[in-house]
Coordinates of N, CA and C and ligand atoms in Angstrom, one line a residue:
X137 N 51.9 145.5 164.9 CA 51.0 145.2 163.8 C 51.8 145.1 162.5
X138 N 52.7 146.1 162.2 CA 53.6 146.0 161.1 C 54.4 144.8 161.0
X139 N 54.9 144.5 162.2 CA 55.8 143.3 162.4 C 55.0 142.0 162.0
X140 N 53.8 142.0 162.4 CA 52.9 140.8 162.1 C 52.7 140.7 160.7
X141 N 52.4 141.9 160.0 CA 52.1 141.9 158.6 C 53.3 141.4 157.8
X142 N 54.5 141.9 158.2 CA 55.7 141.5 157.6 C 55.9 140.0 157.7
X143 N 55.6 139.5 158.8 CA 55.8 138.1 159.1 C 54.8 137.3 158.2
X144 N 53.6 137.8 158.1 CA 52.6 137.1 157.3 C 53.1 137.1 155.8
X145 N 53.6 138.3 155.4 CA 54.0 138.5 154.1 C 55.2 137.6 153.7
X146 N 56.2 137.5 154.6 CA 57.3 136.7 154.4 C 56.9 135.2 154.3
X147 N 56.0 134.9 155.2 CA 55.6 133.5 155.3 C 54.9 133.1 154.0
X148 N 54.1 134.1 153.5 CA 53.4 133.9 152.2 C 54.4 133.7 151.1
X149 N 55.5 134.4 151.0 CA 56.5 134.2 150.0 C 57.1 132.9 150.1
X150 N 57.5 132.5 151.3 CA 58.2 131.2 151.5 C 57.2 130.1 151.1
X151 N 56.0 130.3 151.4 CA 55.0 129.3 151.1 C 54.9 129.1 149.6
X152 N 54.8 130.2 148.9 CA 54.7 130.1 147.5 C 55.9 129.4 146.9
X153 N 57.1 129.8 147.4 CA 58.3 129.2 147.0 C 58.3 127.7 147.2
X154 N 57.8 127.3 148.4 CA 57.8 125.9 148.7 C 56.8 125.2 147.8
X155 N 55.8 125.9 147.4 CA 54.8 125.3 146.6 C 55.3 125.0 145.2
X156 N 56.1 125.9 144.7 CA 56.3 125.8 143.3 C 57.7 125.4 142.8
X157 N 58.6 126.4 142.7 CA 59.9 126.2 142.1 C 60.9 125.8 143.1
X158 N 61.0 124.5 143.4 CA 62.0 124.0 144.3 C 62.4 122.6 143.9
X159 N 63.6 122.2 144.4 CA 64.0 120.8 144.1 C 63.9 120.0 145.4
X160 N 63.3 118.8 145.3 CA 63.3 117.9 146.5 C 64.7 117.7 146.9
X161 N 65.0 117.4 148.2 CA 66.4 117.4 148.6 C 67.2 116.2 148.1
X162 N 66.5 115.3 147.5 CA 67.2 114.1 146.9 C 67.7 114.4 145.5
X163 N 67.4 115.6 145.0 CA 67.9 115.9 143.6 C 68.8 117.2 143.7
X164 N 70.1 117.0 143.2 CA 71.0 118.1 143.1 C 71.2 118.6 141.7
X165 N 71.4 119.9 141.5 CA 71.6 120.3 140.1 C 73.0 119.9 139.6
X166 N 73.1 119.7 138.3 CA 74.4 119.4 137.7 C 75.0 120.6 137.0
X167 N 76.3 120.6 136.9 CA 77.0 121.7 136.2 C 77.3 121.4 134.8
X168 N 76.6 122.1 133.9 CA 76.8 121.8 132.4 C 78.2 122.0 132.0
X169 N 78.9 122.9 132.6 CA 80.3 123.2 132.1 C 81.3 122.1 132.5
X170 N 80.9 121.3 133.5 CA 81.9 120.4 133.9 C 81.9 119.1 133.1
X171 N 83.1 118.5 133.0 CA 83.3 117.3 132.2 C 82.4 116.1 132.5
X172 N 82.1 116.1 133.8 CA 81.3 114.9 134.2 C 79.8 115.2 134.3
X173 N 79.4 116.2 133.5 CA 77.9 116.5 133.4 C 77.1 115.3 133.2
X174 N 77.4 114.5 132.1 CA 76.6 113.3 131.8 C 76.6 112.3 133.0
X175 N 77.7 112.2 133.6 CA 77.8 111.3 134.8 C 76.9 111.8 135.9
X176 N 77.0 113.1 136.1 CA 76.2 113.7 137.2 C 74.7 113.5 137.0
X177 N 74.2 113.7 135.7 CA 72.8 113.6 135.4 C 72.4 112.1 135.6
X178 N 73.3 111.2 135.2 CA 72.9 109.8 135.3 C 72.8 109.4 136.8
X179 N 73.8 109.9 137.6 CA 73.7 109.6 139.0 C 72.5 110.2 139.7
X180 N 72.2 111.4 139.3 CA 71.0 112.1 139.9 C 69.7 111.3 139.6
X181 N 69.6 110.8 138.3 CA 68.4 110.1 137.9 C 68.4 108.7 138.6
X182 N 69.5 108.1 138.7 CA 69.5 106.8 139.3 C 69.1 106.9 140.8
X183 N 69.7 107.9 141.5 CA 69.5 108.0 142.9 C 68.1 108.5 143.2
X184 N 67.5 109.3 142.3 CA 66.2 109.9 142.7 C 65.0 109.1 142.1
X185 N 65.3 108.1 141.3 CA 64.2 107.3 140.7 C 63.3 106.7 141.7
X186 N 63.8 106.0 142.7 CA 62.8 105.4 143.7 C 61.9 106.4 144.3
X187 N 62.5 107.6 144.6 CA 61.6 108.6 145.2 C 60.7 109.3 144.2
X188 N 61.3 109.6 143.1 CA 60.6 110.3 142.0 C 59.4 109.5 141.6
X189 N 59.6 108.2 141.4 CA 58.5 107.4 140.9 C 57.3 107.3 141.9
X190 N 57.6 107.6 143.2 CA 56.5 107.6 144.1 C 55.7 109.0 144.1
X191 N 56.2 109.9 143.2 CA 55.5 111.2 143.0 C 56.1 112.2 143.9
X192 N 55.9 113.5 143.5 CA 56.3 114.6 144.4 C 55.0 115.5 144.5
X193 N 54.2 115.2 145.6 CA 52.9 115.8 145.7 C 53.0 117.4 145.7
X194 N 54.1 117.9 146.3 CA 54.3 119.3 146.4 C 54.4 120.0 145.1
X195 N 54.8 119.2 144.1 CA 55.0 119.7 142.7 C 53.9 119.2 141.8
X196 N 53.0 118.5 142.4 CA 51.9 117.9 141.5 C 52.4 116.8 140.6
X197 N 53.5 116.2 140.9 CA 54.0 115.1 140.1 C 53.4 113.8 140.6
X198 N 52.6 113.1 139.8 CA 51.9 111.9 140.3 C 52.8 110.7 140.5
X199 N 52.4 109.8 141.3 CA 53.1 108.6 141.5 C 52.9 107.7 140.2
X200 N 54.0 107.0 139.8 CA 53.8 106.2 138.6 C 53.8 104.7 139.1
X201 N 53.6 104.4 140.4 CA 53.5 103.1 140.8 C 52.6 102.9 142.0
X202 N 51.4 102.4 141.8 CA 50.9 101.8 140.5 C 50.4 103.0 139.7
X203 N 50.1 102.7 138.4 CA 49.5 103.7 137.5 C 48.3 103.1 136.9
X204 N 47.2 103.8 136.8 CA 46.0 103.4 136.2 C 46.1 103.5 134.7
X205 N 45.8 102.5 134.0 CA 45.9 102.5 132.5 C 44.5 102.6 131.9
X206 N 44.4 103.2 130.7 CA 43.1 103.2 130.0 C 42.7 101.8 129.6
X207 N 41.5 101.6 129.4 CA 41.0 100.3 128.9 C 41.8 99.9 127.7
X208 N 42.0 98.6 127.6 CA 42.8 98.0 126.4 C 41.9 97.1 125.7
X209 N 41.7 97.3 124.4 CA 40.8 96.4 123.6 C 41.6 95.9 122.4
X210 N 41.6 94.5 122.4 CA 42.2 93.9 121.2 C 41.1 93.2 120.5
X211 N 41.0 93.5 119.2 CA 39.9 92.9 118.4 C 40.5 92.6 117.0
X212 N 40.8 91.3 116.8 CA 41.4 91.0 115.5 C 41.9 89.6 115.6
X213 N 42.2 89.0 114.4 CA 42.7 87.6 114.4 C 41.8 86.6 115.1
X214 N 40.5 86.9 115.1 CA 39.6 86.0 115.8 C 39.5 86.0 117.3
X215 N 40.1 87.1 117.8 CA 40.1 87.2 119.3 C 39.6 88.6 119.7
X216 N 38.6 88.6 120.7 CA 38.2 89.8 121.3 C 38.7 89.7 122.7
X217 N 39.5 90.6 123.1 CA 40.1 90.6 124.5 C 40.1 92.0 125.0
X218 N 39.4 92.2 126.2 CA 39.3 93.5 126.8 C 39.8 93.5 128.2
X219 N 40.6 94.6 128.5 CA 41.0 94.8 129.9 C 40.5 96.1 130.4
X220 N 39.8 96.0 131.6 CA 39.3 97.2 132.2 C 39.9 97.3 133.6
X221 N 39.8 98.5 134.2 CA 40.4 98.8 135.5 C 41.9 98.3 135.6
X222 N 42.6 98.5 134.5 CA 44.0 98.0 134.4 C 44.9 98.9 135.2
X223 N 45.8 98.2 135.9 CA 46.8 99.0 136.7 C 48.2 98.3 136.4
X224 N 49.2 99.2 136.3 CA 50.6 98.8 136.0 C 51.3 98.9 137.4
X225 N 52.0 97.8 137.8 CA 52.8 97.9 139.0 C 54.3 97.6 138.7
X226 N 55.1 98.3 139.5 CA 56.5 98.0 139.4 C 57.4 99.0 138.8
X227 N 56.9 100.1 138.3 CA 57.7 101.2 137.7 C 58.7 101.8 138.7
X228 N 58.4 101.7 140.0 CA 59.2 102.4 141.0 C 60.5 101.6 141.2
X229 N 60.6 100.3 140.7 CA 61.8 99.6 140.8 C 62.6 99.6 139.4
X230 N 62.3 100.6 138.6 CA 62.9 100.7 137.3 C 64.4 100.9 137.5
X231 N 65.2 100.3 136.6 CA 66.6 100.6 136.6 C 67.0 101.2 135.3
X232 N 68.0 102.1 135.4 CA 68.5 102.8 134.2 C 69.4 101.9 133.4
X233 N 69.2 101.7 132.1 CA 70.2 100.9 131.3 C 71.0 101.8 130.4
X234 N 70.5 103.0 130.1 CA 71.1 103.8 129.1 C 70.7 105.3 129.3
X235 N 71.7 106.2 129.2 CA 71.3 107.6 129.3 C 72.3 108.4 128.5
X236 N 71.7 109.2 127.6 CA 72.5 110.1 126.9 C 71.8 111.4 126.8
X237 N 72.3 112.4 127.4 CA 71.6 113.7 127.4 C 72.5 114.7 126.7
X238 N 72.0 115.4 125.7 CA 72.7 116.4 125.0 C 71.9 117.7 125.1
X239 N 72.5 118.6 126.0 CA 71.8 119.9 126.1 C 72.8 121.0 126.0
X240 N 72.3 122.2 125.8 CA 73.1 123.4 125.6 C 73.6 123.5 124.2
X241 N 73.0 122.7 123.3 CA 73.3 122.8 121.9 C 72.1 123.2 121.0
X242 N 72.3 123.3 119.7 CA 71.2 123.6 118.9 C 70.1 122.7 119.0
X243 N 70.4 121.4 118.9 CA 69.4 120.4 119.1 C 69.6 119.7 120.4
X244 N 68.6 119.7 121.3 CA 68.8 119.1 122.6 C 68.0 117.8 122.7
X245 N 68.7 116.7 123.0 CA 68.0 115.4 123.0 C 68.3 114.6 124.2
X246 N 67.4 113.6 124.4 CA 67.7 112.6 125.5 C 67.4 111.2 124.9
X247 N 68.3 110.3 125.3 CA 68.1 108.9 125.0 C 68.2 108.1 126.3
X248 N 67.0 107.6 126.6 CA 66.8 107.0 128.0 C 66.4 105.6 127.9
X249 N 67.2 104.7 128.5 CA 66.8 103.3 128.5 C 66.5 102.8 129.9
X250 N 65.3 102.2 130.1 CA 65.0 101.7 131.4 C 64.6 100.2 131.3
X251 N 64.8 99.5 132.5 CA 64.4 98.1 132.5 C 63.6 97.9 133.8
X252 N 62.6 97.1 133.8 CA 61.8 96.8 135.0 C 61.1 95.5 134.9
X253 N 60.7 94.9 136.0 CA 59.8 93.8 136.0 C 58.4 94.4 136.3
X254 N 57.5 94.3 135.4 CA 56.2 95.0 135.5 C 55.1 93.9 135.6
X255 N 54.0 94.3 136.3 CA 52.9 93.4 136.2 C 51.6 94.3 136.0
X256 N 50.7 93.7 135.2 CA 49.5 94.4 134.9 C 48.4 93.6 135.5
X257 N 47.6 94.3 136.3 CA 46.4 93.6 136.9 C 45.1 94.3 136.2
X258 N 44.1 93.5 136.0 CA 43.0 94.0 135.3 C 41.8 93.1 135.4
X259 N 40.6 93.6 135.1 CA 39.5 92.7 134.8 C 39.5 92.4 133.3
X260 N 39.5 91.1 133.0 CA 39.5 90.8 131.5 C 38.2 90.3 131.1
X261 N 38.0 90.3 129.8 CA 36.9 89.7 129.1 C 37.4 89.2 127.8
X262 N 37.4 87.8 127.6 CA 37.9 87.2 126.4 C 36.9 86.4 125.7
X263 N 37.0 86.4 124.4 CA 36.1 85.6 123.6 C 36.8 85.4 122.2
X264 N 37.0 84.1 121.9 CA 37.6 83.9 120.6 C 38.7 82.8 120.6
X265 N 39.7 83.0 119.9 CA 40.8 82.0 119.9 C 42.1 82.7 120.0
X266 N 43.1 82.1 120.7 CA 44.4 82.5 120.6 C 45.1 81.5 119.8
X267 N 45.6 82.0 118.6 CA 46.1 81.1 117.6 C 45.1 80.0 117.2
X268 N 45.3 78.8 117.9 CA 44.4 77.7 117.5 C 43.4 77.3 118.7
X269 N 43.7 77.7 119.9 CA 42.9 77.3 121.0 C 41.8 78.3 121.4
X270 N 40.6 77.8 121.7 CA 39.6 78.7 122.1 C 39.9 79.3 123.5
X271 N 39.4 80.6 123.7 CA 39.5 81.2 125.0 C 38.2 81.9 125.3
X272 N 37.7 81.8 126.5 CA 36.4 82.5 126.8 C 36.3 82.6 128.3
X273 N 36.0 83.8 128.7 CA 35.8 84.0 130.2 C 35.9 85.4 130.5
X274 N 35.6 85.7 131.8 CA 35.9 87.0 132.4 C 36.2 86.9 133.8
X275 N 37.0 87.8 134.3 CA 37.4 87.8 135.7 C 38.7 88.6 135.9
X276 N 39.5 88.1 136.9 CA 40.7 88.8 137.2 C 41.9 88.3 136.3
X277 N 42.7 89.2 135.8 CA 43.9 88.8 135.1 C 45.1 89.5 135.6
X278 N 46.2 88.7 135.6 CA 47.5 89.3 135.9 C 48.5 88.9 134.8
X279 N 49.1 89.9 134.3 CA 50.1 89.7 133.2 C 51.5 90.1 133.8
X280 N 52.4 89.2 133.8 CA 53.7 89.6 134.4 C 54.8 89.6 133.3
X281 N 55.4 90.7 133.2 CA 56.5 90.9 132.2 C 57.8 90.9 132.9
X282 N 58.7 90.0 132.6 CA 60.0 89.9 133.2 C 61.0 90.7 132.3
X283 N 61.7 91.6 133.0 CA 62.7 92.4 132.3 C 62.2 93.0 131.0
X284 N 61.3 93.9 131.1 CA 60.8 94.7 130.0 C 61.7 95.9 129.9
X285 N 62.3 96.1 128.7 CA 63.3 97.2 128.5 C 62.7 98.2 127.5
X286 N 62.6 99.4 127.9 CA 62.1 100.4 127.0 C 63.1 101.5 126.8
X287 N 63.3 101.8 125.5 CA 64.3 102.8 125.1 C 63.5 104.0 124.6
X288 N 63.7 105.2 125.2 CA 62.9 106.4 124.8 C 63.9 107.4 124.2
X289 N 63.5 107.9 123.0 CA 64.3 109.0 122.4 C 63.4 110.2 122.3
X290 N 63.8 111.3 122.8 CA 63.0 112.5 122.8 C 63.9 113.7 122.6
X291 N 63.2 114.8 122.2 CA 63.9 116.1 122.1 C 63.4 117.0 123.2
X292 N 64.2 118.0 123.7 CA 63.7 119.0 124.6 C 63.2 120.2 123.8
X293 N 62.1 120.6 124.2 CA 61.6 121.9 123.8 C 61.7 122.9 125.0
X294 N 61.4 124.1 124.8 CA 61.5 125.1 125.9 C 60.1 125.8 126.1
X295 N 59.8 126.0 127.4 CA 58.6 126.7 127.7 C 58.9 127.8 128.7
X296 N 58.3 128.9 128.5 CA 58.6 130.0 129.3 C 57.4 130.2 130.3
X297 N 57.8 130.4 131.6 CA 56.8 130.8 132.6 C 57.3 132.0 133.3
X298 N 56.5 132.5 134.2 CA 56.9 133.8 134.9 C 58.1 133.5 135.8
X299 N 58.5 132.3 136.0 CA 59.7 132.0 136.8 C 60.9 131.8 136.0
X300 N 60.8 131.6 134.7 CA 61.9 131.4 133.8 C 61.6 130.4 132.8
X301 N 62.7 129.8 132.2 CA 62.6 128.8 131.2 C 62.5 127.4 131.7
X302 N 61.7 126.6 131.1 CA 61.5 125.2 131.5 C 61.8 124.2 130.3
X303 N 62.2 123.0 130.6 CA 62.3 122.0 129.6 C 60.9 121.4 129.4
X304 N 60.7 120.9 128.2 CA 59.5 120.0 128.0 C 60.0 118.9 127.0
X305 N 59.7 117.7 127.3 CA 60.0 116.6 126.3 C 58.9 116.6 125.3
X306 N 59.3 116.5 124.0 CA 58.3 116.4 123.0 C 57.9 114.9 122.8
X307 N 56.8 114.6 122.1 CA 56.4 113.3 121.9 C 57.5 112.4 121.5
X308 N 57.8 111.3 122.3 CA 59.1 110.6 122.0 C 58.9 109.4 121.0
X309 N 60.0 109.0 120.5 CA 60.1 107.7 119.8 C 60.5 106.7 120.8
X310 N 60.0 105.5 120.7 CA 60.5 104.5 121.6 C 60.4 103.1 121.0
X311 N 61.2 102.2 121.6 CA 61.1 100.8 121.2 C 61.2 100.0 122.5
X312 N 60.8 98.7 122.4 CA 60.9 97.9 123.7 C 61.2 96.5 123.4
X313 N 61.6 95.8 124.4 CA 61.9 94.4 124.3 C 61.5 93.7 125.6
X314 N 60.9 92.5 125.5 CA 60.5 91.8 126.7 C 61.2 90.5 126.8
X315 N 61.7 90.1 128.0 CA 62.4 88.8 128.1 C 61.4 87.7 128.1
X316 N 60.4 87.8 129.0 CA 59.3 86.8 129.0 C 58.1 87.3 129.7
X317 N 57.0 86.6 129.4 CA 55.7 87.1 129.9 C 54.9 85.9 130.4
X318 N 54.2 86.0 131.5 CA 53.3 85.0 131.9 C 51.9 85.6 132.1
X319 N 50.9 84.8 131.8 CA 49.5 85.2 131.9 C 48.8 84.4 132.9
X320 N 48.0 85.0 133.7 CA 47.1 84.3 134.6 C 45.7 84.9 134.4
X321 N 44.8 84.1 134.0 CA 43.4 84.5 133.8 C 42.5 83.6 134.7
X322 N 41.9 84.3 135.7 CA 41.0 83.6 136.6 C 39.6 83.3 135.8
X323 N 39.0 82.2 136.2 CA 37.6 82.0 135.7 C 37.5 81.8 134.2
X324 N 38.4 81.2 133.6 CA 38.3 80.9 132.2 C 37.2 79.8 132.0
X325 N 36.5 79.8 131.0 CA 35.5 78.7 130.7 C 34.6 78.4 131.9
X326 N 34.1 79.5 132.5 CA 33.3 79.3 133.7 C 33.9 78.5 134.8
X327 N 35.2 78.5 134.9 CA 35.9 77.7 135.9 C 36.2 76.3 135.6
X328 N 36.0 75.9 134.3 CA 36.3 74.5 133.9 C 37.9 74.4 133.8
X329 N 38.4 73.7 134.9 CA 39.8 73.8 135.1 C 40.6 73.1 134.0
X330 N 40.1 72.0 133.5 CA 40.8 71.3 132.4 C 41.0 72.2 131.2
X331 N 39.9 72.8 130.7 CA 40.0 73.7 129.5 C 40.8 74.9 129.9
X332 N 40.7 75.5 131.1 CA 41.4 76.7 131.4 C 42.9 76.4 131.4
X333 N 43.3 75.3 132.1 CA 44.7 75.0 132.2 C 45.4 74.8 130.8
X334 N 44.6 74.1 129.9 CA 45.2 73.9 128.6 C 45.4 75.2 127.8
X335 N 44.4 76.1 127.9 CA 44.5 77.3 127.2 C 45.6 78.2 127.8
X336 N 45.6 78.3 129.2 CA 46.7 79.1 129.8 C 48.1 78.6 129.5
X337 N 48.2 77.3 129.5 CA 49.5 76.7 129.2 C 49.9 77.1 127.8
X338 N 49.0 77.0 126.9 CA 49.2 77.3 125.5 C 49.6 78.8 125.3
X339 N 48.8 79.7 126.1 CA 49.1 81.1 126.0 C 50.5 81.4 126.5
X340 N 50.9 80.8 127.6 CA 52.2 81.1 128.2 C 53.3 80.5 127.3
X341 N 53.1 79.4 126.6 CA 54.1 79.0 125.7 C 54.2 79.8 124.5
X342 N 53.1 80.5 124.1 CA 53.1 81.3 122.9 C 53.0 82.8 123.3
X343 N 53.6 83.2 124.4 CA 53.4 84.5 124.9 C 53.8 85.6 123.9
X344 N 54.8 85.3 123.1 CA 55.3 86.3 122.2 C 54.3 86.8 121.2
X345 N 53.6 85.8 120.6 CA 52.5 86.1 119.6 C 51.4 86.9 120.3
X346 N 51.0 86.5 121.5 CA 50.0 87.2 122.2 C 50.4 88.7 122.5
X347 N 51.7 88.8 122.9 CA 52.2 90.1 123.3 C 52.4 91.0 122.1
X348 N 52.5 90.4 120.9 CA 52.5 91.3 119.7 C 51.3 92.2 119.6
X349 N 50.2 91.7 120.0 CA 49.0 92.5 120.0 C 48.8 93.3 121.3
X350 N 49.2 92.7 122.4 CA 48.9 93.3 123.7 C 50.0 94.3 124.1
X351 N 51.2 94.1 123.8 CA 52.3 95.0 124.4 C 52.2 96.4 123.8
X352 N 52.0 96.6 122.5 CA 52.0 98.0 121.9 C 51.1 99.0 122.7
X353 N 49.8 98.6 122.9 CA 49.0 99.6 123.6 C 49.5 99.8 125.1
X354 N 50.0 98.8 125.7 CA 50.4 98.9 127.1 C 51.7 99.7 127.2
X355 N 52.7 99.4 126.3 CA 54.0 100.1 126.4 C 53.7 101.6 126.0
X356 N 52.8 101.8 125.1 CA 52.5 103.2 124.7 C 52.1 104.0 125.9
X357 N 51.2 103.4 126.7 CA 50.7 104.0 127.9 C 51.8 104.2 129.0
X358 N 52.7 103.2 129.1 CA 53.8 103.4 130.0 C 54.7 104.6 129.7
X359 N 55.0 104.6 128.4 CA 55.9 105.8 127.9 C 55.2 107.1 128.2
X360 N 53.9 107.1 127.9 CA 53.1 108.3 128.0 C 53.1 108.8 129.5
X361 N 52.9 107.8 130.4 CA 52.9 108.0 131.8 C 54.2 108.6 132.3
X362 N 55.3 108.0 131.9 CA 56.6 108.4 132.3 C 56.9 109.9 131.8
X363 N 56.6 110.1 130.5 CA 56.9 111.4 129.9 C 56.0 112.5 130.6
X364 N 54.8 112.1 130.9 CA 53.9 113.1 131.6 C 54.4 113.5 133.0
X365 N 54.9 112.5 133.7 CA 55.5 112.7 135.1 C 56.7 113.6 135.0
X366 N 57.6 113.3 134.0 CA 58.8 114.1 133.8 C 58.4 115.6 133.4
X367 N 57.5 115.7 132.5 CA 57.1 117.0 132.1 C 56.4 117.8 133.2
X368 N 55.7 117.1 134.0 CA 55.0 117.8 135.1 C 56.1 118.4 136.0
X369 N 57.2 117.6 136.3 CA 58.3 118.1 137.1 C 59.0 119.3 136.4
X370 N 59.3 119.1 135.1 CA 59.9 120.2 134.4 C 59.0 121.5 134.4
X371 N 57.7 121.3 134.3 CA 56.9 122.5 134.3 C 56.9 123.3 135.6
X372 N 57.3 122.6 136.7 CA 57.3 123.3 138.0 C 58.7 123.8 138.3
X373 N 59.7 123.2 137.7 CA 61.1 123.5 138.1 C 61.8 124.1 136.9
X374 N 62.4 125.3 137.1 CA 63.1 126.0 135.9 C 64.4 125.3 135.6
X375 N 64.8 125.5 134.4 CA 66.1 124.9 133.9 C 67.2 125.3 134.8
X376 N 67.2 126.6 135.2 CA 68.3 127.1 136.1 C 68.4 126.4 137.4
X377 N 67.4 125.8 137.8 CA 67.4 125.1 139.1 C 68.0 123.7 139.0
X378 N 67.9 123.1 137.8 CA 68.4 121.8 137.7 C 69.7 121.7 136.9
X379 N 70.0 122.8 136.1 CA 71.3 122.8 135.4 C 72.0 124.1 135.7
X380 N 73.2 123.9 136.3 CA 74.0 125.1 136.5 C 74.8 125.5 135.3
X381 N 74.8 126.8 134.9 CA 75.6 127.2 133.8 C 75.0 126.9 132.5
X382 N 73.6 126.8 132.5 CA 72.9 126.6 131.2 C 72.7 128.0 130.6
X383 N 73.2 128.1 129.3 CA 73.1 129.4 128.6 C 71.8 129.3 127.7
X384 N 71.0 130.3 127.9 CA 69.7 130.3 127.2 C 69.9 130.6 125.7
X385 N 69.4 129.7 124.9 CA 69.3 130.0 123.5 C 68.2 131.1 123.3
X386 N 68.4 132.1 122.5 CA 67.3 133.1 122.5 C 66.4 132.8 121.3
Ligands
LIG609 C1 63.3 108.9 149.5 O1 63.0 107.5 149.7 C2 63.6 107.0 150.8 C3 63.4 105.5 150.8 O2 62.1 105.1 150.5 C4 62.9 107.6 152.1 O3 63.5 107.1 153.2 C5 63.1 109.1 152.0 O4 62.4 109.7 153.1 C6 62.6 109.6 150.7 N1 63.0 111.1 150.6 C7 62.1 112.0 150.4 C8 62.6 113.4 150.4 O5 60.9 111.8 150.2
LIG610 C1 63.5 91.0 137.5 O1 63.4 89.8 138.3 C2 64.4 88.9 138.1 C3 64.1 87.7 139.0 O2 62.9 87.1 138.5 C4 65.7 89.5 138.5 O3 66.8 88.6 138.3 C5 66.0 90.8 137.7 O4 67.1 91.5 138.1 C6 64.8 91.7 137.8 N1 64.9 92.9 136.9 C7 64.9 94.1 137.3 C8 65.1 95.2 136.3 O5 64.7 94.5 138.5

């Protein structure tokens, strides 16, 4: 009986461990004291990105591909454009373009650059004009962004749990750049193909002006999604587990 209780008890501990503070086996801690710390972090992020972006259910880290976006409403310059049930696809094929991590100092910062081909699918509703051409309709929309590059700058703050200290990224600054964008809107002008083709062609030729309105709310949600996933991970895994030789600032 005692033996059984011990077994149940041990199993309970292991289970709790497995639930909470552990690293998936595709992530290894890096040694802060070593010269190649920056290189190690970069390599860890590069190698774990495809897995990480699919989520870590055991840690409650959500998948970021696809990710549901909040409704997007553009209302201005004579155009009312609404996207509902929007989803962003492609973040799991993100590549790293830049990484600078400064930790173990007074001010701890991260500068992260990513690039991806992303597509947004949604139900759209449009009424008004884009620049000079009328647009009206509702139906399925696909917006494809080629090589969208997002650079995120953030600071680390610290959070204490009963397991130890954790990192947390504070609200980041970011900027972005997009190489090109194509729009597909089904069912424009009640399916009048001639009108629809003309407007779509015009939209695609003038994608940059359209994206001036459209990209900011979308990129904001992308950044929010990424930071949320990273912070969920940090909230479950202590600093000691991901960084060897980290000295606590008191
Ligand atoms: C990481 O991703 C690869 C490729 O999709 C997969 O084969 C592997 O099982 C994943 N590893 C974990 C621990 O999920
Ligand atoms: C995006 O797609 C193009 C091909 O259309 C490819 O050349 C490029 O490498 C892709 N970018 C990324 C970040 O995967």
